[in-house]
Coordinates of C-alpha atoms in Angstrom, one line a residue:
M1 CA -16.5 -81.9 114.2
V2 CA -16.8 -78.2 113.5
H3 CA -13.5 -78.2 111.7
G4 CA -14.7 -81.2 109.7
N5 CA -17.8 -79.3 108.6
R6 CA -15.7 -76.3 107.6
F7 CA -13.5 -78.5 105.6
L8 CA -16.5 -80.0 103.8
H9 CA -17.8 -76.5 103.0
V10 CA -14.4 -75.5 101.5
V11 CA -14.3 -78.6 99.4
A12 CA -17.8 -77.9 98.2
G13 CA -16.9 -74.3 97.3
L14 CA -13.9 -75.4 95.3
L15 CA -16.1 -77.9 93.5
M16 CA -18.5 -75.2 92.6
L17 CA -15.7 -72.9 91.4
G18 CA -14.4 -75.8 89.3
L19 CA -17.8 -76.4 87.8
S20 CA -18.3 -72.8 87.0
G21 CA -14.9 -72.7 85.3
A22 CA -15.8 -75.8 83.4
T23 CA -19.1 -74.1 82.4
K24 CA -17.2 -71.1 81.0
K25 CA -15.0 -73.4 79.0
E26 CA -17.8 -75.5 77.6
T27 CA -19.5 -72.4 76.2
V28 CA -16.6 -72.1 73.8
K29 CA -15.7 -75.7 73.0
N30 CA -18.9 -77.7 73.7
N31 CA -21.8 -76.2 71.9
S32 CA -24.2 -79.0 72.4
G33 CA -27.9 -78.7 73.4
V34 CA -31.2 -80.3 73.9
Q35 CA -34.9 -79.4 73.1
P36 CA -37.0 -78.8 75.0
A37 CA -34.6 -77.6 77.6
G38 CA -35.3 -78.8 81.2
Q39 CA -37.6 -81.5 80.2
C40 CA -35.3 -84.1 78.7
G41 CA -33.1 -85.4 81.5
T42 CA -29.7 -84.2 82.5
W43 CA -26.9 -82.9 80.3
V44 CA -23.4 -82.5 81.6
K45 CA -21.0 -80.6 79.2
E46 CA -17.3 -80.8 79.4
P47 CA -14.6 -79.2 77.2
E48 CA -13.8 -82.5 75.5
G49 CA -17.2 -84.2 75.7
G50 CA -20.2 -84.7 77.9
L51 CA -23.1 -86.9 79.1
F52 CA -26.8 -86.8 78.7
T53 CA -29.7 -89.1 79.7
S54 CA -33.4 -89.7 79.1
P55 CA -35.9 -88.0 81.5
N56 CA -36.0 -89.4 85.0
Y57 CA -33.1 -91.8 84.3
P58 CA -32.5 -94.4 85.8
N59 CA -36.2 -94.4 86.7
K60 CA -38.8 -94.9 84.0
Y61 CA -39.2 -92.1 81.5
P62 CA -42.6 -90.3 81.3
P63 CA -45.1 -91.0 78.5
E64 CA -45.8 -88.7 75.6
R65 CA -42.3 -87.2 75.5
E66 CA -40.0 -86.2 72.6
C67 CA -36.5 -84.9 73.1
I68 CA -33.9 -83.8 70.6
Y69 CA -30.2 -83.8 71.5
I70 CA -27.7 -82.1 69.1
I71 CA -24.0 -82.5 69.7
E72 CA -21.5 -80.2 68.0
A73 CA -17.7 -80.8 68.0
P74 CA -15.1 -78.2 67.5
P75 CA -13.7 -77.6 64.0
R76 CA -11.8 -80.6 62.4
Q77 CA -13.1 -82.9 65.1
C78 CA -15.8 -85.6 65.1
I79 CA -17.9 -87.2 67.8
D80 CA -17.7 -90.7 69.5
L81 CA -21.0 -91.7 71.1
F82 CA -21.4 -94.5 73.7
F83 CA -24.6 -95.9 75.3
D84 CA -24.4 -97.2 78.8
E85 CA -25.2 -100.9 79.4
K86 CA -28.1 -99.9 81.8
Y87 CA -30.4 -99.5 78.9
S88 CA -34.1 -100.3 78.4
I89 CA -36.6 -99.0 75.9
E90 CA -40.0 -100.5 75.0
P91 CA -39.3 -103.1 72.2
S92 CA -41.4 -103.0 69.0
W93 CA -41.3 -104.2 65.4
E94 CA -38.8 -101.9 63.6
C95 CA -38.9 -99.6 66.7
K96 CA -42.1 -97.9 65.6
F97 CA -43.1 -96.9 69.1
D98 CA -40.6 -95.9 71.8
H99 CA -37.1 -95.5 70.2
I100 CA -33.9 -93.6 69.8
E101 CA -33.0 -92.2 66.4
V102 CA -29.4 -91.1 65.6
R103 CA -28.5 -89.1 62.5
D104 CA -25.2 -88.0 61.1
G105 CA -25.6 -84.2 61.0
P106 CA -27.3 -81.3 62.7
F107 CA -30.8 -81.7 61.3
G108 CA -33.7 -84.2 61.4
F109 CA -33.2 -84.7 57.6
S110 CA -29.5 -85.6 57.9
P111 CA -28.5 -89.2 56.9
I112 CA -29.8 -91.7 59.5
I113 CA -27.3 -93.9 61.3
G114 CA -29.8 -96.1 63.1
R115 CA -33.0 -96.5 65.1
Y116 CA -32.8 -98.4 68.4
C117 CA -35.1 -99.9 71.0
G118 CA -35.4 -103.0 73.2
Q119 CA -33.1 -104.3 76.0
Q120 CA -29.8 -104.2 74.0
N121 CA -27.9 -101.0 74.1
P122 CA -26.9 -99.5 70.7
P123 CA -23.3 -100.0 69.4
Y124 CA -20.5 -97.5 69.4
I125 CA -21.2 -94.6 67.0
R126 CA -18.8 -92.2 65.3
S127 CA -20.0 -89.2 63.3
S128 CA -18.5 -88.3 59.9
G129 CA -18.4 -84.6 60.8
R130 CA -18.9 -82.2 63.6
Y131 CA -22.6 -83.0 64.4
L132 CA -24.8 -85.7 65.7
W133 CA -28.6 -85.4 65.8
I134 CA -30.3 -87.7 68.4
K135 CA -34.1 -88.0 69.0
F136 CA -35.8 -89.9 71.8
V137 CA -39.5 -90.6 71.4
A138 CA -41.9 -92.1 74.0
D139 CA -45.5 -92.9 73.3
G140 CA -48.3 -93.1 75.9
E141 CA -47.8 -96.8 76.9
L142 CA -45.3 -99.1 78.4
E143 CA -42.5 -96.9 79.8
A144 CA -39.1 -98.2 80.6
M145 CA -35.8 -97.2 82.3
G146 CA -34.5 -95.3 79.4
F147 CA -30.8 -94.6 78.5
S148 CA -27.6 -92.8 79.4
A149 CA -25.1 -91.8 76.7
S150 CA -21.6 -90.2 76.9
Y151 CA -19.7 -88.6 74.1
N152 CA -16.2 -87.2 73.5
F153 CA -14.5 -85.3 70.7
T154 CA -11.7 -86.8 68.7
A155 CA -9.6 -85.7 65.7
D156 CA -11.3 -86.0 62.3
P157 CA -9.4 -88.5 60.2
D158 CA -10.0 -86.3 57.1
F159 CA -7.7 -83.7 58.6
K160 CA -5.0 -86.0 60.0
D161 CA -2.5 -84.6 57.5
V162 CA -3.2 -81.0 58.6
G163 CA -2.1 -81.5 62.1
V164 CA -3.3 -79.7 65.2
P165 CA -5.5 -76.7 64.2
K166 CA -4.3 -73.3 65.2
P167 CA -6.3 -71.3 67.7
L168 CA -9.1 -69.5 65.9
P169 CA -9.3 -65.7 66.1
F170 CA -12.1 -64.0 67.9
C171 CA -14.6 -63.0 65.3
E172 CA -18.0 -61.6 66.3
F173 CA -20.2 -58.7 65.0
E174 CA -23.2 -56.9 66.5
M175 CA -25.9 -55.7 64.0
G176 CA -29.2 -53.8 64.5
G177 CA -31.6 -51.3 63.0
P178 CA -34.6 -51.7 60.6
E179 CA -32.3 -53.2 57.9
G180 CA -28.6 -53.9 57.3
I181 CA -26.1 -55.9 55.3
I182 CA -24.1 -58.8 56.6
E183 CA -21.2 -59.9 54.4
S184 CA -18.1 -62.0 54.6
Q185 CA -15.9 -59.1 53.6
Q186 CA -16.3 -57.5 57.0
I187 CA -13.9 -60.1 58.4
T188 CA -10.9 -58.6 56.6
K189 CA -12.2 -55.1 56.5
D190 CA -12.5 -55.0 60.3
G191 CA -9.3 -56.8 60.8
K192 CA -10.9 -59.8 62.6
A193 CA -8.7 -62.4 60.8
L194 CA -6.1 -62.6 58.0
Q195 CA -6.9 -64.0 54.6
T196 CA -4.8 -67.1 55.3
E197 CA -6.4 -67.9 58.7
A198 CA -9.3 -70.2 59.3
V199 CA -12.4 -68.4 60.7
D200 CA -15.4 -69.2 62.7
C201 CA -17.3 -65.9 62.7
K202 CA -20.7 -65.0 64.1
W203 CA -23.0 -62.0 63.4
Y204 CA -25.6 -61.3 66.1
I205 CA -28.7 -59.5 64.7
R206 CA -30.9 -57.8 67.4
A207 CA -34.3 -56.6 66.5
P208 CA -36.7 -54.5 68.6
P209 CA -39.0 -56.2 71.1
R210 CA -41.9 -58.2 69.5
S211 CA -40.1 -58.0 66.2
K212 CA -38.8 -60.7 63.9
I213 CA -36.1 -60.9 61.3
Y214 CA -36.2 -61.7 57.6
L215 CA -32.9 -62.8 55.9
R216 CA -32.5 -62.6 52.1
F217 CA -29.3 -63.8 50.4
L218 CA -27.9 -61.3 47.9
D219 CA -24.8 -63.3 47.1
Y220 CA -23.5 -66.7 48.1
E221 CA -20.7 -69.0 46.9
M222 CA -18.7 -71.6 48.8
Q223 CA -15.2 -72.2 47.5
N224 CA -15.5 -76.0 48.3
S225 CA -19.1 -76.7 47.6
N226 CA -20.8 -79.7 49.4
E227 CA -17.8 -80.0 51.8
C228 CA -19.5 -78.8 55.0
K229 CA -16.4 -79.8 57.0
R230 CA -14.4 -77.1 55.2
N231 CA -16.9 -74.2 54.7
F232 CA -20.5 -73.4 55.5
V233 CA -22.9 -70.6 56.5
A234 CA -25.4 -71.4 59.3
V235 CA -28.4 -69.5 60.6
Y236 CA -29.6 -69.7 64.2
D237 CA -32.9 -68.5 65.6
G238 CA -32.8 -67.3 69.2
S239 CA -29.2 -68.1 70.2
S240 CA -26.0 -69.6 68.8
S241 CA -26.6 -72.9 70.5
V242 CA -26.8 -75.9 68.2
E243 CA -30.4 -76.6 69.3
D244 CA -31.4 -73.3 67.7
L245 CA -29.8 -74.1 64.4
R246 CA -32.3 -73.3 61.6
N247 CA -30.4 -73.8 58.4
K248 CA -27.0 -74.7 57.3
F249 CA -25.7 -74.0 53.7
C250 CA -22.6 -75.5 52.2
S251 CA -23.8 -76.4 48.7
T252 CA -24.4 -74.1 45.7
V253 CA -27.8 -72.6 46.8
A254 CA -28.9 -70.7 49.8
N255 CA -32.5 -69.9 50.5
D256 CA -34.1 -67.0 52.4
V257 CA -34.8 -67.5 56.1
M258 CA -37.6 -66.1 58.2
L259 CA -36.7 -66.1 61.9
V260 CA -39.4 -66.1 64.6
S261 CA -37.4 -64.5 67.4
A262 CA -35.8 -61.1 67.9
L263 CA -32.3 -62.5 67.9
G264 CA -30.7 -64.0 64.9
V265 CA -27.2 -65.4 64.5
V266 CA -25.4 -65.9 61.2
R267 CA -22.3 -68.1 61.4
M268 CA -19.6 -68.7 58.8
W269 CA -16.9 -71.4 59.1
A270 CA -14.1 -71.6 56.5
D271 CA -10.7 -73.3 56.9
E272 CA -7.5 -72.0 55.5
G273 CA -8.2 -73.4 52.0
S274 CA -11.8 -72.0 51.8
R275 CA -11.3 -68.4 52.6
K276 CA -12.6 -67.4 49.1
S277 CA -16.0 -68.5 50.2
R278 CA -18.3 -65.5 50.4
F279 CA -21.8 -64.4 51.2
R280 CA -23.9 -61.2 51.4
I281 CA -27.2 -61.1 53.3
L282 CA -29.8 -58.4 53.7
F283 CA -31.6 -58.5 57.0
T284 CA -34.9 -56.7 57.7
T285 CA -36.7 -56.4 61.0
F286 CA -40.5 -56.6 60.9
Q287 CA -43.6 -57.0 63.0
E288 CA -46.7 -59.0 62.4
P289 CA -50.0 -57.3 61.5
P290 CA -51.9 -55.2 62.5
C291 CA -49.4 -52.7 61.2
E292 CA -48.8 -49.4 63.1
A293 CA -49.1 -46.0 61.5
D294 CA -45.3 -45.7 60.8
T295 CA -45.1 -49.1 59.1
F296 CA -45.7 -50.5 55.6
F297 CA -47.7 -53.6 55.0
C298 CA -45.9 -56.1 52.7
H299 CA -48.9 -58.3 51.9
S300 CA -46.8 -61.3 53.3
N301 CA -47.6 -61.0 57.0
M302 CA -44.9 -58.4 57.4
C303 CA -45.0 -54.7 58.6
I304 CA -41.7 -53.0 57.8
N305 CA -40.6 -49.5 58.6
N306 CA -41.8 -46.7 56.3
T307 CA -38.2 -45.6 55.7
L308 CA -37.6 -48.8 53.7
V309 CA -40.2 -48.1 51.1
C310 CA -38.9 -47.0 47.7
N311 CA -35.3 -47.1 48.9
G312 CA -34.1 -49.1 45.9
I313 CA -33.8 -52.4 47.9
Q314 CA -36.4 -55.1 48.2
N315 CA -37.1 -55.6 51.9
C316 CA -40.3 -57.5 51.6
V317 CA -40.5 -61.1 50.6
Y318 CA -42.2 -59.9 47.4
P319 CA -41.3 -56.4 46.0
W320 CA -44.4 -54.7 47.2
D321 CA -42.3 -51.9 48.8
E322 CA -40.7 -51.1 45.4
N323 CA -43.5 -51.6 42.9
H324 CA -45.2 -48.2 42.7
C325 CA -42.1 -46.0 43.3
K326 CA -42.1 -44.6 39.7
E327 CA -45.3 -42.8 40.3
K328 CA -43.7 -40.8 43.1
R329 CA -41.0 -39.2 41.0
K330 CA -40.8 -37.7 37.5
A331 CA -40.6 -40.4 35.0
N332 CA -37.6 -40.4 32.7
I333 CA -36.5 -42.3 29.6
L334 CA -35.0 -45.1 31.7
D335 CA -38.2 -45.6 33.5
N336 CA -40.1 -46.2 30.3
L337 CA -37.6 -48.8 29.1
N338 CA -38.4 -52.4 30.0
N339 CA -36.5 -55.6 29.3
T340 CA -38.0 -56.1 25.9
N341 CA -37.1 -52.6 24.7
S342 CA -33.6 -52.8 26.1
T343 CA -33.1 -56.1 24.4
I344 CA -34.3 -54.7 21.0
I345 CA -32.0 -51.7 21.3
G346 CA -29.1 -53.8 22.3
I347 CA -29.6 -56.2 19.4
T348 CA -30.0 -53.4 16.9
C349 CA -26.8 -51.7 18.1
C350 CA -24.9 -54.9 17.8
I351 CA -26.2 -55.5 14.2
V352 CA -25.2 -51.9 13.2
L353 CA -21.8 -52.3 14.7
I354 CA -21.2 -55.7 13.0
L355 CA -22.3 -54.2 9.6
L356 CA -20.0 -51.2 10.1
V357 CA -17.1 -53.5 10.9
I358 CA -17.8 -55.6 7.8
S359 CA -17.9 -52.6 5.6
V360 CA -14.6 -51.3 6.9
I361 CA -13.0 -54.7 6.3
V362 CA -14.4 -54.9 2.8
Q363 CA -13.1 -51.4 2.0
I364 CA -9.7 -52.4 3.3
K365 CA -9.5 -55.7 1.5
Q366 CA -10.9 -54.4 -1.8
P367 CA -8.3 -52.9 -4.2
R368 CA -9.1 -49.3 -5.2
K369 CA -7.9 -47.5 -8.4
K370 CA -6.5 -44.1 -7.7
Y371 CA -6.4 -41.6 -10.6
I372 CA -3.8 -39.0 -9.8
L373 CA -3.1 -36.3 -12.3
R374 CA 0.2 -34.7 -11.7
R375 CA 0.7 -31.1 -12.5
E376 CA 3.8 -31.6 -14.6
D377 CA 2.0 -34.3 -16.8
F378 CA -0.9 -32.0 -17.6
D379 CA -1.1 -31.0 -21.3
P380 CA -3.7 -28.4 -22.1
T381 CA -3.4 -28.8 -25.9
M382 CA -4.7 -32.3 -25.6
F383 CA -8.0 -31.1 -24.2
Q384 CA -8.2 -28.3 -26.8
E385 CA -7.7 -30.7 -29.6
V386 CA -10.3 -33.0 -28.3
F387 CA -13.0 -30.4 -27.9
Q388 CA -12.2 -28.4 -31.1
E389 CA -12.4 -31.3 -33.5
P390 CA -14.4 -34.5 -33.1
P391 CA -12.4 -37.7 -33.3
H392 CA -12.3 -39.8 -36.5
Y393 CA -12.2 -43.5 -36.6
E394 CA -10.5 -45.4 -39.4
L395 CA -10.8 -49.1 -39.8
C396 CA -7.6 -50.6 -41.1
T397 CA -6.8 -54.3 -41.8
L398 CA -3.2 -55.1 -41.0
R399 CA -1.5 -58.2 -42.2
S400 CA 1.9 -59.2 -40.9
A401 CA 4.2 -59.3 -43.9
P402 CA 7.4 -57.4 -45.0
A403 CA 6.6 -53.9 -46.3
T404 CA 7.8 -52.8 -49.8
S405 CA 8.1 -49.4 -51.3
A406 CA 6.0 -50.5 -54.4
D407 CA 3.0 -51.2 -52.3
L408 CA 3.3 -47.9 -50.6
A409 CA 3.5 -46.1 -54.0
E410 CA 0.4 -47.9 -55.2
L411 CA -1.3 -46.9 -52.0
A412 CA -0.4 -43.3 -52.6
E413 CA -1.8 -43.4 -56.1
D414 CA -5.1 -44.9 -54.9
F415 CA -5.4 -42.0 -52.4
E416 CA -4.7 -39.4 -55.1
S417 CA -7.3 -40.8 -57.5
Y418 CA -9.8 -40.9 -54.7
H419 CA -9.2 -37.2 -53.8
K420 CA -9.6 -36.1 -57.5
L421 CA -12.9 -38.0 -57.8
R422 CA -14.2 -36.5 -54.6
R423 CA -13.3 -32.9 -55.6
A424 CA -14.9 -33.4 -59.1
S425 CA -18.1 -35.0 -57.7
S426 CA -18.5 -32.4 -55.0
R427 CA -18.1 -29.5 -57.4
C428 CA -20.7 -30.9 -59.8
I429 CA -23.2 -31.6 -57.1
H430 CA -22.8 -28.1 -55.7
E431 CA -23.4 -26.4 -59.1
H432 CA -26.4 -28.6 -59.8
H433 CA -28.2 -27.9 -56.5
C434 CA -27.1 -24.3 -56.0
G435 CA -26.6 -22.9 -59.5
S436 CA -25.3 -19.4 -60.3
S437 CA -27.0 -16.4 -58.7
Q438 CA -26.1 -14.1 -61.6
L439 CA -27.9 -16.0 -64.4
P440 CA -31.7 -16.1 -65.0
S441 CA -33.6 -19.1 -63.8
N442 CA -34.1 -20.6 -67.3
K443 CA -30.4 -20.3 -68.2
G444 CA -29.3 -21.6 -64.9
S445 CA -31.2 -24.7 -65.4
R446 CA -29.5 -25.4 -68.8
T447 CA -26.1 -24.7 -67.1
N448 CA -26.9 -27.1 -64.4
L449 CA -28.0 -29.7 -66.9
S450 CA -24.8 -29.3 -69.0
A451 CA -22.7 -29.6 -65.8
R452 CA -24.5 -32.8 -64.9
E453 CA -23.8 -34.2 -68.4
A454 CA -20.1 -33.1 -68.1
T455 CA -19.8 -34.8 -64.8
A456 CA -21.3 -38.0 -66.2
A457 CA -18.9 -37.9 -69.1
I458 CA -15.9 -37.4 -66.8
L459 CA -17.0 -40.4 -64.7
T460 CA -17.5 -42.4 -67.9
D461 CA -14.1 -41.5 -69.3
L462 CA -12.3 -42.5 -66.1
P463 CA -10.4 -45.6 -66.8
P464 CA -11.4 -48.5 -64.6
Q465 CA -9.1 -49.1 -61.8
P466 CA -7.4 -52.4 -62.1
M467 CA -8.2 -54.7 -59.2
R468 CA -5.1 -56.0 -57.6
P469 CA -5.2 -59.7 -56.9
L470 CA -5.6 -60.7 -53.3
P471 CA -2.4 -62.0 -51.8
P472 CA -2.3 -65.7 -51.2
Q473 CA -3.6 -66.8 -47.9
T474 CA -0.8 -67.4 -45.4
N475 CA -0.8 -68.9 -41.9
R476 CA 0.0 -65.4 -40.6
R477 CA -2.6 -63.5 -38.6
N478 CA -4.8 -60.7 -39.9
I479 CA -5.1 -57.9 -37.4
L480 CA -8.1 -55.6 -37.5
V481 CA -7.1 -52.2 -36.1
M482 CA -9.4 -49.4 -35.2
R483 CA -7.3 -46.3 -35.4
H484 CA -8.4 -43.2 -33.4
T485 CA -7.0 -39.8 -34.6
Y486 CA -7.9 -36.2 -33.9
S487 CA -6.7 -34.5 -37.1
Q488 CA -8.2 -34.2 -40.6
E489 CA -5.0 -35.5 -42.2
A490 CA -5.1 -38.6 -40.0
A491 CA -8.6 -39.2 -41.3
D492 CA -7.4 -39.7 -44.9
A493 CA -5.0 -42.5 -44.1
C494 CA -3.7 -44.7 -41.3
D495 CA -0.1 -44.2 -40.1
L496 CA 1.5 -47.6 -40.3
D497 CA 4.7 -48.9 -38.9
D498 CA 7.6 -49.8 -41.2
D499 CA 7.5 -53.5 -40.4
L500 CA 3.9 -54.0 -41.8
E501 CA 3.7 -55.4 -45.3
D502 CA 0.4 -54.3 -46.8
V503 CA -2.1 -51.8 -45.3
P504 CA -5.2 -51.4 -47.6
T505 CA -7.4 -48.8 -46.1
T506 CA -11.2 -48.5 -46.3
S507 CA -12.8 -45.3 -45.1
H508 CA -16.3 -44.7 -43.9
R509 CA -16.2 -41.4 -45.9
L510 CA -15.1 -43.2 -49.1
S511 CA -18.1 -45.4 -49.0
R512 CA -20.4 -42.4 -48.5
H513 CA -18.9 -40.6 -51.5
E514 CA -19.2 -43.6 -53.8
K515 CA -22.9 -43.9 -52.8
A516 CA -23.4 -40.3 -53.6
V517 CA -21.8 -40.7 -57.1
Q518 CA -24.0 -43.7 -57.8
R519 CA -27.1 -41.7 -56.9
Q520 CA -26.0 -38.9 -59.2
N521 CA -25.5 -41.3 -62.1
V522 CA -29.0 -42.6 -61.5
I523 CA -30.4 -39.1 -61.7

């Protein structure tokens, strides 16, 4: 009998050791939990599943009770849930009173699978992901036996082509202090995992006693947005158990989180194809008012350490700790610039730069005339002739016809007659106006008078110049040429080419002399 009792003690010890070993294993693979702990029946966790019941099962459950059970499967696995046939919950229309509610996810706002009550046990349920959220509610009347449910983990069909997942590397971090930065880059920097490995990392933030933790996301991006099975960032308040899960982010936006305990856990899951997912979180430990002497009041029910004030980082929910920092140091030009001034300066610089580029392009595209005077082509006599004698302009009418020597001879005679007439007229006019300085005034007047009569007689005796008939009109062009010369000889006639037929010349000076002679005749 004694040996039998000893044998029983040995068996009991082995069972206890086995249970303790199973407990150690479940802490890694079975992260399921219940709230409130100790008041919601029994929960047996195993590496590949578990079992949980309503309070006092199989006896009647107590009134006024609400229990939440959250089941979490390992990565790339889902959950199969079965309810035992010994099942009884107060029946009601649409299960508005006592009931069991099951949701596909880790939160009370996850998609609902069903709400159950009555005498018929719920059907078999499979989750679409790693989580199931189950709530049992009992009002103050008509209690019943309750329920017993078992679950196990099975491979997720979405990852059947991937095969058996490789063992995940150990990846945990310890953080502390009044503030700190948590970022996904720490995984590769600290050598926790390779860039090609799937990771399930946790950051434990430990605040001083009676303190709380404020988490503010500085950067967040999931490589596979809205695919929580492949990547997510989760925040736990109090422990890393699923019942303490506060938020889970796997979409495009992550919100700040305020934790109420002194222990916070940030968890990141990313499979091999989601390792480009990243996040960066600033954590700040704080206490509730009244604030102590070495703390700063943030006007948002937060008292932070004085060392965090004016450190260039916003540690309060609102930037009270950075608002009046410019008054504590000498203001510079950058402090006086606001967003409006910076925008105006930027736009002005851009406009000036654009105009400068346009002007350069126009200068490059526009043809420019370059006047280059080479030293060997410089002729000083040309400039002397220009400045010593003003230029003369002769108006010549050119007609395209064969040139003859007779016409050129007539032209020479016309010029000779004109020069004689000009010399005679100039002499007479000069004697008339100036007179002789050696004669008396009364004699000089007679001499001038006789000279004027002689000039008139000469002009009268000149035979009239026969007018040459105009050549017949031809279909050939008449060319009006303005000839520019710089010598006195060139002013008397126009130098014509040999292949021009007839070049009658009219001079501006000829017309002036004829008018002078006419005025003299009138006098």
